[in-house]
Amino acid sequence: MNAITIVLVLSAIVVISIIVLVISQMREKARIERIRKTTALEDSYKRCNRLLSELPGQYLTSDLKLLLLKRMEDVCNELAALKSGLPTEQWREAITQRKILIKENRDEVPPVRIDSPEKSAYVKELLQNLFKMIEAMHKGGRIDGATAKKNLKHVLFLVHKTHADLHVFQARDQIRQNQIRKAIHSYHLASTEMGKSRDNPLAMRAVKSFRTRIKELEAASAGGDTSASVEPQSNMDKQWDSFLHEQDWKKKADYDD
């Protein structure tokens, strides 16, 4: 074997080794990327599931539930394409059953009382995650602009309501302790929070009712008679508790107009 042949053979070996190495690296990168995508999608599914199970029932409208389920369904489709090995078929079945319950108005999620700054902060964090998810769905072309805008505005409204819920709870507690001036201040704070959603008619009606309650308390305090104000709950408070899901608040507010 002459020198030229030896050089050619060695060159071929080097080239083949480089090709094998490149292919091996590409496969490893693809494997790592597949694992990364699978992990990210699984995390996305779990976040959606967490929002469905941990957001207060009074905040979860049918539209928001269906939006979360749509995202979970998309995740299942992407995971199936990646052949992830995760139980995507079981997840899909659960999603389908949940959709049926929602459309038949039988999907009941218990309400949660916002009675501490910690709960308020936690619910706000969940709502912020929901806001980011809707934004991502819109940017990814999963939902149209009108649907995204409508739901994003509603989530912002819910953030304001979370703060208002806490102020209302504090006001009730202050009334029970006959701390009327503090209660008035708490209702003012609740009114300010709802006032941040000026384009939401329901929020504006809430502001009007808070102002009415403040006037009642101010009148009772000025007259030295707080007996009418120290009830465990005023009519306004009772309506506030169900104000997202019941028609009584709307009817009452229409009547007040």
CSV table of C-alpha atoms in Angstrom, one decimal, residues 1-251:
chain,number,residue,atom,x,y,z
A,1,MET,CA,0.0,0.0,0.0
A,2,ASN,CA,1.6,3.2,-1.1
A,3,ALA,CA,1.7,6.5,0.8
A,4,ILE,CA,-1.2,8.1,-1.1
A,5,THR,CA,-3.5,5.2,-0.4
A,6,ILE,CA,-2.6,5.4,3.3
A,7,VAL,CA,-3.4,9.1,3.4
A,8,LEU,CA,-6.7,8.6,1.6
A,9,VAL,CA,-7.7,5.8,4.0
A,10,LEU,CA,-6.8,7.9,7.1
A,11,SER,CA,-8.6,10.9,5.7
A,12,ALA,CA,-11.7,8.8,5.1
A,13,ILE,CA,-11.5,7.4,8.6
A,14,VAL,CA,-11.2,11.0,10.0
A,15,VAL,CA,-14.2,12.2,7.8
A,16,ILE,CA,-16.3,9.2,8.8
A,17,SER,CA,-15.4,9.8,12.5
A,18,ILE,CA,-16.4,13.5,12.2
A,19,ILE,CA,-19.7,12.6,10.5
A,20,VAL,CA,-20.5,10.0,13.2
A,21,LEU,CA,-19.6,12.5,15.9
A,22,VAL,CA,-21.7,15.2,14.3
A,23,ILE,CA,-24.7,12.9,13.9
A,24,SER,CA,-24.3,11.7,17.5
A,25,GLN,CA,-24.2,15.2,18.8
A,26,MET,CA,-27.3,16.2,16.7
A,27,ARG,CA,-29.2,13.2,18.1
A,28,GLU,CA,-28.2,14.1,21.6
A,29,LYS,CA,-29.2,17.7,21.1
A,30,ALA,CA,-32.5,16.5,19.6
A,31,ARG,CA,-33.0,14.2,22.6
A,32,ILE,CA,-32.3,17.0,25.1
A,33,GLU,CA,-34.6,19.3,23.2
A,34,ARG,CA,-37.3,16.7,23.2
A,35,ILE,CA,-36.9,16.3,27.0
A,36,ARG,CA,-37.0,20.0,27.4
A,37,LYS,CA,-40.2,20.4,25.4
A,38,THR,CA,-41.8,17.5,27.1
A,39,THR,CA,-41.0,19.0,30.6
A,40,ALA,CA,-42.2,22.4,29.6
A,41,LEU,CA,-45.5,21.1,28.2
A,42,GLU,CA,-46.0,18.9,31.3
A,43,ASP,CA,-45.4,21.9,33.5
A,44,SER,CA,-47.9,23.9,31.4
A,45,TYR,CA,-50.5,21.2,31.8
A,46,LYS,CA,-50.0,21.2,35.6
A,47,ARG,CA,-50.2,25.0,35.8
A,48,CYS,CA,-53.5,24.9,34.0
A,49,ASN,CA,-54.8,22.1,36.2
A,50,ARG,CA,-53.7,24.1,39.3
A,51,LEU,CA,-55.5,27.2,38.1
A,52,LEU,CA,-58.7,25.1,37.6
A,53,SER,CA,-58.5,23.5,41.0
A,54,GLU,CA,-57.1,26.4,43.1
A,55,LEU,CA,-58.8,29.6,41.7
A,56,PRO,CA,-61.8,30.5,43.8
A,57,GLY,CA,-65.0,29.1,42.3
A,58,GLN,CA,-66.6,32.6,42.2
A,59,TYR,CA,-63.9,33.7,39.8
A,60,LEU,CA,-64.0,30.8,37.4
A,61,THR,CA,-66.4,31.7,34.7
A,62,SER,CA,-67.3,29.1,32.0
A,63,ASP,CA,-65.3,31.0,29.5
A,64,LEU,CA,-62.2,30.9,31.6
A,65,LYS,CA,-62.6,27.2,32.4
A,66,LEU,CA,-63.0,26.4,28.7
A,67,LEU,CA,-60.0,28.5,27.8
A,68,LEU,CA,-57.9,26.6,30.4
A,69,LEU,CA,-59.2,23.2,29.0
A,70,LYS,CA,-58.4,24.3,25.5
A,71,ARG,CA,-54.8,25.0,26.5
A,72,MET,CA,-54.6,21.6,28.3
A,73,GLU,CA,-56.0,19.9,25.2
A,74,ASP,CA,-53.3,21.6,23.0
A,75,VAL,CA,-50.6,20.4,25.4
A,76,CYS,CA,-51.9,16.8,25.2
A,77,ASN,CA,-51.8,17.0,21.4
A,78,GLU,CA,-48.2,18.3,21.4
A,79,LEU,CA,-47.1,15.7,24.0
A,80,ALA,CA,-48.7,12.9,21.9
A,81,ALA,CA,-46.7,14.1,18.8
A,82,LEU,CA,-43.5,14.0,20.9
A,83,LYS,CA,-44.4,10.4,22.0
A,84,SER,CA,-43.7,11.5,25.6
A,85,GLY,CA,-45.0,8.5,27.4
A,86,LEU,CA,-47.2,10.6,29.6
A,87,PRO,CA,-50.8,9.6,30.1
A,88,THR,CA,-52.1,12.1,27.5
A,89,GLU,CA,-55.1,9.9,26.6
A,90,GLN,CA,-56.3,9.8,30.2
A,91,TRP,CA,-55.8,13.6,30.4
A,92,ARG,CA,-57.8,14.0,27.2
A,93,GLU,CA,-60.7,11.9,28.6
A,94,ALA,CA,-60.7,14.0,31.8
A,95,ILE,CA,-60.8,17.2,29.7
A,96,THR,CA,-63.7,15.9,27.6
A,97,GLN,CA,-65.7,15.0,30.7
A,98,ARG,CA,-65.0,18.4,32.3
A,99,LYS,CA,-66.1,20.2,29.1
A,100,ILE,CA,-69.4,18.3,29.2
A,101,LEU,CA,-70.0,19.3,32.9
A,102,ILE,CA,-69.2,23.0,32.1
A,103,LYS,CA,-71.5,23.1,29.0
A,104,GLU,CA,-74.3,21.4,31.0
A,105,ASN,CA,-73.7,23.9,33.9
A,106,ARG,CA,-72.9,21.1,36.3
A,107,ASP,CA,-69.3,21.9,37.0
A,108,GLU,CA,-69.3,23.3,40.5
A,109,VAL,CA,-66.1,24.8,42.0
A,110,PRO,CA,-66.5,25.9,45.6
A,111,PRO,CA,-66.0,29.6,46.4
A,112,VAL,CA,-63.1,30.7,48.6
A,113,ARG,CA,-63.4,33.5,51.1
A,114,ILE,CA,-60.6,36.1,50.7
A,115,ASP,CA,-60.1,36.8,54.4
A,116,SER,CA,-56.4,37.5,54.8
A,117,PRO,CA,-53.7,39.4,52.9
A,118,GLU,CA,-51.9,36.0,52.3
A,119,LYS,CA,-55.0,34.6,50.5
A,120,SER,CA,-55.4,37.8,48.5
A,121,ALA,CA,-51.8,37.7,47.4
A,122,TYR,CA,-52.0,34.0,46.5
A,123,VAL,CA,-55.1,34.4,44.4
A,124,LYS,CA,-53.5,37.5,42.7
A,125,GLU,CA,-50.5,35.3,41.8
A,126,LEU,CA,-52.8,32.7,40.3
A,127,LEU,CA,-54.6,35.3,38.3
A,128,GLN,CA,-51.3,36.7,37.0
A,129,ASN,CA,-50.4,33.3,35.8
A,130,LEU,CA,-53.7,33.0,34.1
A,131,PHE,CA,-53.1,36.4,32.5
A,132,LYS,CA,-49.7,35.3,31.1
A,133,MET,CA,-51.2,32.1,29.8
A,134,ILE,CA,-53.9,33.9,27.8
A,135,GLU,CA,-51.3,36.3,26.4
A,136,ALA,CA,-49.2,33.3,25.3
A,137,MET,CA,-52.2,31.6,23.7
A,138,HIS,CA,-52.9,34.8,21.7
A,139,LYS,CA,-49.2,35.2,20.6
A,140,GLY,CA,-49.1,31.6,19.6
A,141,GLY,CA,-52.2,32.0,17.5
A,142,ARG,CA,-54.3,29.6,19.7
A,143,ILE,CA,-57.0,32.2,20.3
A,144,ASP,CA,-58.1,35.3,18.3
A,145,GLY,CA,-57.5,38.9,19.4
A,146,ALA,CA,-61.1,39.5,20.4
A,147,THR,CA,-61.2,36.5,22.7
A,148,ALA,CA,-57.9,37.4,24.2
A,149,LYS,CA,-58.9,41.0,24.9
A,150,LYS,CA,-62.2,40.0,26.5
A,151,ASN,CA,-60.6,37.5,28.8
A,152,LEU,CA,-57.6,39.6,29.7
A,153,LYS,CA,-59.8,42.5,30.7
A,154,HIS,CA,-61.9,40.1,32.8
A,155,VAL,CA,-58.8,38.7,34.6
A,156,LEU,CA,-57.6,42.3,35.4
A,157,PHE,CA,-61.1,42.9,36.8
A,158,LEU,CA,-60.8,39.8,39.0
A,159,VAL,CA,-57.4,41.0,40.3
A,160,HIS,CA,-59.1,44.2,41.4
A,161,LYS,CA,-62.0,42.2,42.9
A,162,THR,CA,-59.5,40.1,44.9
A,163,HIS,CA,-58.3,43.2,46.7
A,164,ALA,CA,-61.8,44.5,47.1
A,165,ASP,CA,-62.9,41.1,48.6
A,166,LEU,CA,-60.2,41.5,51.3
A,167,HIS,CA,-61.2,45.1,52.1
A,168,VAL,CA,-64.9,44.0,52.4
A,169,PHE,CA,-64.0,41.2,54.8
A,170,GLN,CA,-61.9,43.6,56.9
A,171,ALA,CA,-64.8,46.1,56.9
A,172,ARG,CA,-67.3,43.5,58.2
A,173,ASP,CA,-64.9,42.5,60.9
A,174,GLN,CA,-64.3,46.1,61.9
A,175,ILE,CA,-68.1,46.7,62.1
A,176,ARG,CA,-68.5,43.7,64.4
A,177,GLN,CA,-65.9,45.3,66.6
A,178,ASN,CA,-67.7,48.7,66.4
A,179,GLN,CA,-64.8,50.3,64.6
A,180,ILE,CA,-66.9,52.2,62.2
A,181,ARG,CA,-64.3,54.7,61.0
A,182,LYS,CA,-62.0,51.9,60.1
A,183,ALA,CA,-64.8,50.1,58.3
A,184,ILE,CA,-65.6,53.2,56.3
A,185,HIS,CA,-62.0,53.4,55.3
A,186,SER,CA,-62.0,49.7,54.3
A,187,TYR,CA,-65.1,50.3,52.1
A,188,HIS,CA,-63.4,53.3,50.5
A,189,LEU,CA,-60.4,51.0,49.6
A,190,ALA,CA,-62.8,48.4,48.2
A,191,SER,CA,-64.5,51.1,46.1
A,192,THR,CA,-61.1,52.4,44.9
A,193,GLU,CA,-60.1,48.9,43.8
A,194,MET,CA,-63.3,48.3,41.8
A,195,GLY,CA,-63.0,51.8,40.3
A,196,LYS,CA,-59.9,50.6,38.5
A,197,SER,CA,-62.2,48.6,36.2
A,198,ARG,CA,-64.1,51.6,35.0
A,199,ASP,CA,-65.0,50.0,31.7
A,200,ASN,CA,-66.8,47.1,33.5
A,201,PRO,CA,-70.4,48.0,34.3
A,202,LEU,CA,-70.5,45.5,37.1
A,203,ALA,CA,-67.6,47.1,38.8
A,204,MET,CA,-69.2,50.5,38.6
A,205,ARG,CA,-72.3,49.2,40.2
A,206,ALA,CA,-70.2,47.8,43.0
A,207,VAL,CA,-68.6,51.2,43.5
A,208,LYS,CA,-72.1,52.8,43.7
A,209,SER,CA,-73.2,50.2,46.3
A,210,PHE,CA,-70.0,50.7,48.4
A,211,ARG,CA,-70.6,54.4,48.4
A,212,THR,CA,-74.2,53.8,49.6
A,213,ARG,CA,-72.8,51.6,52.4
A,214,ILE,CA,-70.3,54.2,53.4
A,215,LYS,CA,-73.1,56.8,53.6
A,216,GLU,CA,-75.1,54.5,55.9
A,217,LEU,CA,-72.1,54.0,58.2
A,218,GLU,CA,-71.3,57.7,58.2
A,219,ALA,CA,-74.9,58.6,59.1
A,220,ALA,CA,-75.1,56.0,61.8
A,221,SER,CA,-71.7,57.1,63.3
A,222,ALA,CA,-72.7,60.8,63.2
A,223,GLY,CA,-76.0,60.0,65.0
A,224,GLY,CA,-74.3,57.8,67.6
A,225,ASP,CA,-76.5,54.8,66.7
A,226,THR,CA,-74.5,52.0,65.0
A,227,SER,CA,-77.1,49.3,65.7
A,228,ALA,CA,-78.2,49.3,62.0
A,229,SER,CA,-74.7,49.1,60.9
A,230,VAL,CA,-73.3,46.4,63.1
A,231,GLU,CA,-75.3,43.6,61.5
A,232,PRO,CA,-73.1,40.7,60.6
A,233,GLN,CA,-73.8,41.5,56.9
A,234,SER,CA,-75.7,44.3,55.2
A,235,ASN,CA,-77.8,43.6,52.2
A,236,MET,CA,-75.0,45.0,50.1
A,237,ASP,CA,-72.5,42.6,51.7
A,238,LYS,CA,-74.7,39.6,50.9
A,239,GLN,CA,-75.1,40.7,47.3
A,240,TRP,CA,-71.3,41.2,47.1
A,241,ASP,CA,-70.7,37.6,48.1
A,242,SER,CA,-72.6,36.3,45.1
A,243,PHE,CA,-72.0,39.2,42.8
A,244,LEU,CA,-70.1,37.4,40.1
A,245,HIS,CA,-72.5,34.5,39.6
A,246,GLU,CA,-75.9,35.7,40.5
A,247,GLN,CA,-78.4,38.1,39.0
A,248,ASP,CA,-79.6,39.6,42.3
A,249,TRP,CA,-76.8,42.1,42.4
A,250,LYS,CA,-77.4,43.2,38.8
A,251,LYS,CA,-81.2,43.5,39.4
